[in-house]
């Protein structure tokens, strides 16, 4: 029935980690490109060297598969100082998705350019779902 469908949807949302972020004074990064990992590494170093810097989680909102984001970021930051990164799949231009990562209560929001030929880690081929705007200028 309706109740069991709602419970199933809630369980799936928790399982996929796409529930609302309840943090405040956190850092939100929107979009995914080859600049993301170097940026996260810099944040991790800054956190380790200066108390109070990036002491709240970093929340990433990108139109990339969540499991792929988690795996890629986990591997890339393996040798870095600890940094809590929370990922959410969604459209960075959608107010509902921005509300889901609590961007409106964030200390800072960092916007990465969404259009690159390779949207992955230094050309490893992690692509966003929607690359329909082929005429957009590309960052290399």
Backbone as ProteinMPNN parsed JSONL, in Angstrom:
{"seq_chain_A": "XXXXXXXXXXXXXXXXXXXXXXXXXXXXXXXXXXXXXXXXXXXXXXXXXXXXXXXXXXXXXXXXXXXXXXXXXXXXXXXXXXXXXXXXXXXXXXXXXXXXXXXXXXXXXXXXXXXXXXXXXXXXXXXXXXXXXXXXXXXX", "coords_chain_A": {"N_chain_A": [[0.803, -1.182, 0.0], [0.23, 2.339, 0.22], [1.609, 3.291, 2.483], [3.625, 1.336, 2.869], [5.017, 1.684, 0.469], [6.025, 4.259, 0.836], [7.7, 3.862, 3.057], [9.524, 2.069, 1.932], [10.647, 3.771, 0.01], [11.867, 5.658, 1.705], [13.753, 4.042, 3.048], [15.364, 3.293, 0.887], [16.339, 5.811, 0.176], [17.931, 6.448, 2.408], [19.747, 4.341, 2.227], [21.052, 4.859, -0.214], [22.192, 7.195, 0.44], [21.17, 9.694, -0.164], [19.762, 11.44, 1.354], [18.656, 14.412, 3.152], [21.141, 16.804, 4.011], [22.079, 17.763, 7.21], [23.853, 19.534, 8.242], [25.387, 22.688, 9.224], [27.12, 25.754, 8.581], [28.991, 24.521, 7.013], [31.008, 23.426, 4.191], [30.08, 23.687, 0.865], [30.474, 22.145, -2.21], [29.813, 22.522, -5.561], [29.255, 20.747, -8.534], [31.493, 18.739, -10.591], [34.726, 18.315, -11.578], [38.033, 18.136, -13.072], [39.429, 19.676, -11.289], [38.517, 19.171, -8.776], [39.621, 17.103, -6.995], [42.341, 18.032, -6.463], [41.565, 20.395, -5.127], [40.163, 19.373, -2.879], [42.288, 18.038, -1.631], [43.913, 20.215, -0.957], [42.211, 21.464, 0.879], [42.18, 19.502, 2.888], [44.853, 19.545, 3.763], [44.972, 22.201, 4.658], [43.148, 22.048, 6.761], [44.516, 20.343, 8.498], [46.711, 21.865, 9.169], [45.826, 24.27, 10.227], [43.939, 25.017, 12.891], [40.416, 24.837, 13.166], [39.883, 25.391, 10.543], [38.016, 24.298, 7.867], [36.66, 22.584, 9.582], [34.153, 21.599, 9.659], [32.014, 19.345, 7.793], [32.703, 18.752, 4.276], [30.561, 19.11, 1.656], [29.624, 17.623, -1.28], [27.921, 18.296, -4.21], [26.932, 16.897, -7.102], [26.244, 15.902, -10.478], [26.818, 13.104, -10.715], [27.251, 9.605, -10.333], [26.666, 8.534, -7.042], [27.997, 6.424, -5.629], [30.255, 6.123, -7.224], [31.413, 8.657, -6.924], [32.009, 8.576, -4.147], [33.822, 6.413, -4.039], [35.894, 7.275, -5.79], [36.763, 9.682, -4.59], [37.469, 8.728, -2.054], [39.661, 7.03, -2.688], [41.384, 8.917, -3.853], [41.951, 10.645, -1.75], [43.257, 9.105, 0.052], [45.974, 9.216, 0.937], [46.034, 11.698, 2.046], [45.677, 14.198, 4.695], [43.034, 13.687, 7.144], [39.727, 14.401, 5.999], [36.396, 15.156, 6.13], [34.156, 14.201, 3.763], [31.095, 14.485, 2.237], [28.875, 13.132, -0.072], [26.443, 13.928, -2.539], [24.188, 13.096, -5.06], [22.945, 15.106, -7.596], [21.335, 17.901, -9.231], [23.138, 20.763, -9.564], [21.928, 23.145, -10.209], [19.389, 23.134, -9.358], [17.009, 24.171, -7.108], [15.831, 22.555, -5.134], [17.672, 20.432, -4.877], [19.89, 21.876, -4.016], [18.905, 22.72, -1.577], [18.754, 20.241, -0.348], [21.426, 19.679, 0.204], [21.792, 21.552, 2.024], [22.759, 24.076, 1.271], [22.088, 26.682, 1.701], [22.619, 27.217, 4.321], [25.284, 27.03, 4.508], [28.739, 27.744, 5.271], [30.472, 28.399, 3.262], [30.238, 28.312, -0.311], [31.427, 26.635, -3.017], [31.85, 26.854, -6.411], [32.403, 24.827, -9.044], [33.437, 24.75, -12.443], [31.151, 23.286, -14.62], [31.506, 22.122, -17.136], [33.499, 20.108, -18.95], [35.557, 18.248, -21.2], [36.476, 15.838, -20.168], [35.11, 14.927, -17.26], [36.132, 13.864, -15.085], [38.546, 12.519, -12.747], [41.354, 13.948, -13.527], [41.108, 13.232, -16.252], [40.086, 10.594, -16.191], [37.69, 9.737, -17.068], [35.126, 9.98, -15.726], [31.944, 10.754, -16.145], [29.466, 13.31, -16.209], [25.877, 13.097, -16.127], [24.396, 14.794, -17.913], [25.484, 16.142, -20.723], [24.689, 17.91, -22.64], [25.161, 20.458, -23.559], [27.167, 21.097, -25.743], [28.308, 23.252, -26.929], [29.319, 24.916, -25.036], [31.988, 26.701, -23.51], [35.109, 25.136, -22.789], [37.11, 24.086, -20.025], [40.462, 23.426, -19.783]], "CA_chain_A": [[0.0, 0.0, 0.0], [0.873, 3.654, 0.193], [2.55, 3.4, 3.6], [4.799, 0.489, 2.612], [5.773, 2.326, -0.611], [6.738, 5.405, 1.428], [8.774, 3.299, 3.889], [10.514, 1.55, 0.987], [11.338, 4.931, -0.57], [12.722, 6.232, 2.75], [14.865, 3.112, 3.264], [16.232, 3.418, -0.287], [16.994, 7.114, 0.262], [18.988, 6.328, 3.412], [20.735, 3.399, 1.706], [21.842, 5.506, -1.27], [22.835, 8.376, 1.0], [20.71, 10.911, -0.812], [18.887, 12.18, 2.246], [19.042, 15.809, 3.377], [22.291, 17.094, 4.868], [21.602, 18.612, 8.303], [24.967, 20.365, 8.699], [25.382, 24.131, 8.963], [28.488, 26.296, 8.579], [29.819, 23.565, 6.291], [31.428, 23.864, 2.861], [29.4, 22.984, -0.222], [31.106, 22.241, -3.531], [28.885, 22.07, -6.591], [29.813, 20.248, -9.793], [32.61, 17.801, -10.54], [35.649, 18.372, -12.705], [39.392, 17.695, -12.731], [39.96, 20.528, -10.214], [37.927, 18.789, -7.495], [40.525, 16.376, -6.102], [43.362, 18.933, -5.924], [40.921, 21.295, -4.176], [39.922, 18.625, -1.64], [43.588, 17.803, -0.991], [44.321, 21.49, -0.341], [41.365, 21.649, 2.058], [42.634, 18.558, 3.913], [46.109, 20.07, 4.304], [44.648, 23.412, 5.43], [42.499, 21.617, 8.004], [45.514, 19.756, 9.392], [47.701, 22.871, 9.563], [45.228, 25.432, 10.88], [42.766, 24.604, 13.664], [39.188, 25.556, 12.867], [39.7, 25.507, 9.1], [37.323, 23.138, 7.307], [36.35, 21.691, 10.683], [32.84, 21.037, 9.356], [32.113, 18.514, 6.589], [32.627, 19.275, 2.919], [29.461, 18.415, 0.999], [29.747, 17.724, -2.732], [26.712, 18.06, -4.991], [27.285, 16.784, -8.518], [25.41, 14.987, -11.244], [27.667, 11.932, -10.929], [26.822, 8.51, -9.484], [27.163, 8.712, -5.674], [28.987, 5.395, -5.293], [31.463, 6.449, -7.968], [32.031, 9.811, -6.251], [32.572, 8.118, -2.869], [34.982, 5.572, -4.308], [36.95, 8.084, -6.393], [37.274, 10.617, -3.579], [38.137, 7.929, -1.031], [40.969, 6.613, -3.2], [42.219, 10.087, -4.117], [42.343, 11.29, -0.494], [43.809, 8.077, 0.932], [47.256, 9.652, 1.504], [45.879, 13.069, 2.549], [45.143, 14.312, 6.062], [41.595, 13.397, 7.151], [38.757, 15.425, 5.64], [35.085, 14.524, 5.983], [33.487, 14.593, 2.528], [29.78, 13.878, 2.071], [28.48, 13.33, -1.464], [25.044, 13.821, -2.923], [23.957, 13.232, -6.492], [21.846, 16.013, -7.897], [21.567, 18.985, -10.173], [23.551, 21.955, -8.829], [21.12, 24.302, -10.607], [18.048, 22.858, -8.883], [16.869, 24.692, -5.743], [15.538, 21.434, -4.235], [18.92, 19.721, -4.62], [20.715, 22.768, -3.185], [18.332, 22.653, -0.224], [19.086, 18.915, 0.185], [22.783, 19.74, 0.756], [21.729, 22.673, 2.962], [23.66, 25.111, 0.757], [21.669, 27.994, 2.195], [23.171, 27.371, 5.669], [26.717, 26.741, 4.418], [29.699, 28.83, 5.509], [30.971, 28.768, 1.94], [29.819, 27.495, -1.452], [32.433, 26.692, -4.08], [31.245, 26.411, -7.664], [33.358, 24.399, -10.061], [32.895, 24.8, -13.799], [30.594, 21.957, -14.868], [31.689, 21.607, -18.488], [34.822, 19.702, -19.397], [35.475, 17.03, -22.004], [36.583, 14.779, -19.167], [34.618, 15.507, -16.02], [36.622, 13.003, -14.022], [39.829, 12.758, -12.114], [42.467, 14.095, -14.464], [40.867, 12.511, -17.492], [39.806, 9.176, -16.011], [36.434, 9.398, -17.716], [33.911, 10.012, -14.932], [31.145, 11.742, -16.866], [28.172, 13.72, -15.683], [24.767, 12.591, -16.931], [23.923, 15.685, -18.95], [26.518, 16.898, -21.413], [23.995, 18.341, -23.843], [25.629, 21.763, -24.009], [28.459, 20.885, -26.357], [28.863, 24.521, -27.408], [29.875, 25.674, -23.903], [33.452, 26.724, -23.496], [35.67, 24.067, -21.983], [38.327, 24.37, -19.277], [41.427, 22.327, -19.95]], "C_chain_A": [[0.852, 1.255, 0.0], [1.92, 3.775, 1.291], [3.797, 2.569, 3.344], [5.652, 1.06, 1.473], [6.601, 3.488, -0.072], [7.907, 4.918, 2.288], [9.883, 2.765, 2.999], [11.321, 2.69, 0.379], [12.292, 5.552, 0.442], [13.944, 5.354, 3.008], [15.859, 3.231, 2.11], [17.003, 4.737, -0.252], [18.143, 7.079, 1.263], [20.113, 5.441, 2.888], [21.639, 4.055, 0.658], [22.51, 6.78, -0.773], [22.385, 9.666, 0.361], [19.722, 11.679, 0.052], [19.454, 13.575, 2.503], [20.243, 15.904, 4.322], [21.822, 18.075, 5.943], [22.703, 19.5, 8.876], [24.662, 21.847, 8.485], [26.818, 24.608, 9.138], [29.47, 25.335, 7.921], [30.256, 24.184, 4.96], [30.681, 23.03, 1.834], [30.199, 23.22, -1.497], [30.084, 21.725, -4.535], [29.65, 21.801, -7.88], [31.059, 19.395, -9.548], [33.455, 18.044, -11.765], [37.044, 18.01, -12.207], [40.032, 18.551, -11.632], [39.49, 20.086, -8.831], [38.928, 18.136, -6.55], [41.668, 17.257, -5.598], [42.794, 19.923, -4.9], [40.681, 20.596, -2.841], [41.225, 18.346, -0.894], [44.094, 19.072, -0.31], [43.513, 21.758, 0.924], [41.829, 20.745, 3.196], [43.917, 19.051, 4.563], [45.838, 21.298, 5.158], [44.019, 23.045, 6.764], [43.531, 21.093, 8.992], [46.503, 20.793, 9.927], [47.123, 24.036, 10.355], [43.934, 25.022, 11.572], [41.558, 25.471, 13.302], [38.91, 25.725, 11.383], [39.102, 24.21, 8.574], [37.049, 22.089, 8.387], [34.971, 21.058, 10.53], [32.953, 20.229, 8.06], [32.11, 19.329, 5.29], [31.556, 18.445, 2.222], [29.553, 18.684, -0.496], [28.415, 17.385, -3.38], [27.095, 18.052, -6.46], [26.365, 15.773, -9.184], [26.256, 13.8, -11.71], [27.169, 10.861, -9.958], [27.475, 8.607, -8.098], [28.23, 7.688, -5.303], [30.312, 5.666, -5.986], [32.183, 7.643, -7.344], [32.719, 9.364, -4.967], [33.855, 7.328, -3.083], [36.159, 6.402, -4.835], [37.588, 9.019, -5.376], [38.023, 9.863, -2.485], [39.53, 7.507, -1.451], [41.907, 7.812, -3.353], [42.741, 10.72, -2.828], [42.99, 10.319, 0.494], [45.085, 8.537, 1.645], [47.187, 11.055, 2.112], [45.487, 13.057, 4.021], [43.622, 14.108, 6.031], [40.73, 14.619, 6.83], [37.432, 14.713, 5.428], [34.402, 15.08, 4.739], [32.206, 13.786, 2.399], [29.358, 14.154, 0.633], [26.977, 13.16, -1.628], [24.95, 13.984, -4.432], [22.767, 14.155, -6.699], [22.28, 17.079, -8.87], [21.922, 20.249, -9.393], [22.753, 23.217, -9.171], [19.676, 24.156, -10.157], [17.949, 23.277, -7.413], [16.593, 23.576, -4.74], [16.805, 20.67, -3.876], [19.866, 20.566, -3.778], [20.208, 22.781, -1.744], [18.691, 21.32, 0.437], [20.5, 18.88, 0.755], [22.928, 20.914, 1.725], [22.692, 23.804, 2.568], [23.338, 26.482, 1.34], [22.161, 28.261, 3.618], [24.684, 27.142, 5.686], [27.545, 27.981, 4.751], [30.236, 29.339, 4.186], [30.431, 27.806, 0.903], [30.848, 27.717, -2.547], [31.802, 26.099, -5.33], [32.347, 26.086, -8.651], [32.677, 24.449, -11.42], [32.399, 23.41, -14.182], [30.944, 21.348, -16.218], [33.155, 21.365, -18.802], [34.633, 18.491, -20.28], [35.538, 15.814, -21.096], [36.194, 15.393, -17.834], [35.168, 14.724, -14.831], [37.936, 13.447, -13.45], [40.912, 12.781, -13.17], [42.307, 13.198, -15.688], [40.602, 11.036, -17.343], [38.406, 8.791, -16.47], [35.216, 9.267, -16.832], [33.056, 11.114, -15.541], [29.864, 12.065, -16.126], [27.096, 13.21, -16.629], [24.457, 13.483, -18.116], [25.075, 16.495, -19.529], [25.956, 17.453, -22.707], [24.516, 19.664, -24.382], [27.042, 21.647, -24.559], [29.119, 22.186, -26.79], [29.491, 25.342, -26.289], [31.403, 25.639, -23.97], [33.975, 25.694, -22.506], [36.922, 24.556, -21.264], [39.246, 23.183, -19.444], [42.435, 22.391, -18.843]], "O_chain_A": [[2.065, 1.2, -0.202], [3.005, 4.306, 1.054], [4.911, 3.039, 3.575], [6.876, 0.937, 1.502], [7.747, 3.678, -0.478], [8.988, 5.504, 2.248], [11.061, 2.984, 3.281], [12.541, 2.589, 0.248], [13.406, 5.934, 0.085], [15.051, 5.868, 3.169], [17.069, 3.265, 2.338], [18.181, 4.779, -0.606], [19.215, 7.621, 0.994], [21.29, 5.745, 3.079], [22.849, 3.829, 0.649], [23.311, 7.38, -1.49], [23.136, 10.641, 0.341], [18.934, 12.477, -0.456], [20.584, 13.879, 2.121], [20.335, 15.17, 5.306], [21.231, 19.107, 5.622], [22.496, 20.153, 9.899], [23.804, 22.213, 7.682], [27.631, 23.935, 9.773], [30.658, 25.343, 8.246], [29.911, 25.325, 4.652], [30.653, 21.803, 1.926], [30.553, 24.354, -1.82], [29.552, 20.625, -4.381], [30.564, 22.536, -8.253], [31.594, 19.347, -8.441], [32.949, 17.986, -12.885], [37.213, 17.622, -11.051], [41.077, 18.179, -11.099], [40.002, 20.569, -7.82], [39.069, 18.578, -5.409], [41.951, 17.238, -4.4], [43.461, 20.252, -3.919], [40.964, 21.162, -1.785], [41.263, 18.409, 0.335], [44.642, 19.01, 0.79], [44.057, 22.224, 1.925], [41.869, 21.175, 4.349], [44.057, 18.984, 5.784], [46.393, 21.437, 6.248], [44.321, 23.662, 7.786], [43.439, 21.364, 10.19], [47.065, 20.621, 11.008], [47.851, 24.716, 11.076], [42.944, 24.714, 10.908], [41.675, 26.687, 13.154], [37.822, 26.156, 11.001], [39.645, 23.133, 8.822], [37.181, 20.887, 8.159], [34.661, 20.079, 11.209], [33.906, 20.418, 7.305], [31.582, 20.44, 5.232], [31.635, 17.217, 2.2], [29.558, 19.838, -0.927], [27.848, 16.321, -3.134], [27.528, 19.068, -7.003], [25.787, 14.906, -8.529], [26.393, 13.529, -12.903], [26.711, 11.192, -8.864], [28.694, 8.745, -7.994], [29.256, 8.045, -4.724], [31.375, 5.462, -5.399], [33.41, 7.65, -7.244], [33.869, 9.723, -4.717], [34.852, 7.545, -2.394], [37.289, 6.245, -4.372], [38.812, 9.133, -5.31], [39.083, 10.301, -2.039], [40.476, 7.608, -0.67], [43.088, 7.726, -3.018], [43.843, 11.269, -2.807], [43.242, 10.678, 1.644], [45.254, 8.271, 2.835], [48.186, 11.546, 2.639], [45.022, 12.042, 4.539], [42.993, 14.334, 4.997], [40.973, 15.719, 7.326], [37.348, 13.773, 4.638], [34.106, 16.273, 4.662], [32.228, 12.556, 2.447], [29.47, 15.287, 0.164], [26.339, 12.358, -0.946], [25.551, 14.889, -5.01], [21.724, 14.006, -6.062], [23.44, 17.147, -9.276], [21.094, 20.757, -8.637], [22.888, 24.239, -8.499], [18.826, 24.963, -10.532], [18.712, 22.798, -6.574], [17.071, 23.639, -3.607], [17.003, 20.298, -2.72], [20.571, 20.036, -2.919], [21.0, 22.847, -0.803], [18.909, 21.269, 1.647], [20.76, 18.13, 1.696], [24.026, 21.23, 2.184], [23.347, 24.405, 3.42], [24.216, 27.338, 1.457], [22.127, 29.403, 4.077], [25.292, 27.068, 6.753], [27.109, 29.112, 4.54], [30.433, 30.539, 3.998], [30.194, 26.633, 1.191], [31.105, 28.85, -2.953], [31.285, 24.983, -5.309], [33.125, 26.955, -9.046], [31.473, 24.214, -11.526], [33.155, 22.444, -14.08], [30.701, 20.159, -16.428], [33.947, 22.301, -18.905], [33.647, 17.77, -20.13], [34.751, 14.878, -21.238], [36.881, 16.285, -17.336], [34.716, 14.906, -13.701], [38.38, 14.58, -13.637], [41.336, 11.731, -13.651], [43.236, 12.505, -16.102], [40.863, 10.276, -18.275], [37.981, 7.651, -16.285], [34.323, 8.488, -17.166], [33.414, 12.289, -15.459], [29.257, 11.198, -15.498], [27.37, 12.925, -17.795], [24.27, 12.982, -19.225], [25.577, 17.422, -18.893], [26.63, 17.474, -23.736], [24.326, 19.959, -25.562], [28.003, 22.057, -23.907], [30.332, 22.236, -26.995], [30.131, 26.359, -26.557], [32.005, 24.669, -24.429], [33.332, 25.421, -21.492], [37.7, 25.337, -21.813], [38.825, 22.042, -19.256], [43.342, 21.561, -18.785]]}, "name": "protein", "num_of_chains": 1, "seq": "XXXXXXXXXXXXXXXXXXXXXXXXXXXXXXXXXXXXXXXXXXXXXXXXXXXXXXXXXXXXXXXXXXXXXXXXXXXXXXXXXXXXXXXXXXXXXXXXXXXXXXXXXXXXXXXXXXXXXXXXXXXXXXXXXXXXXXXXXXXX"}
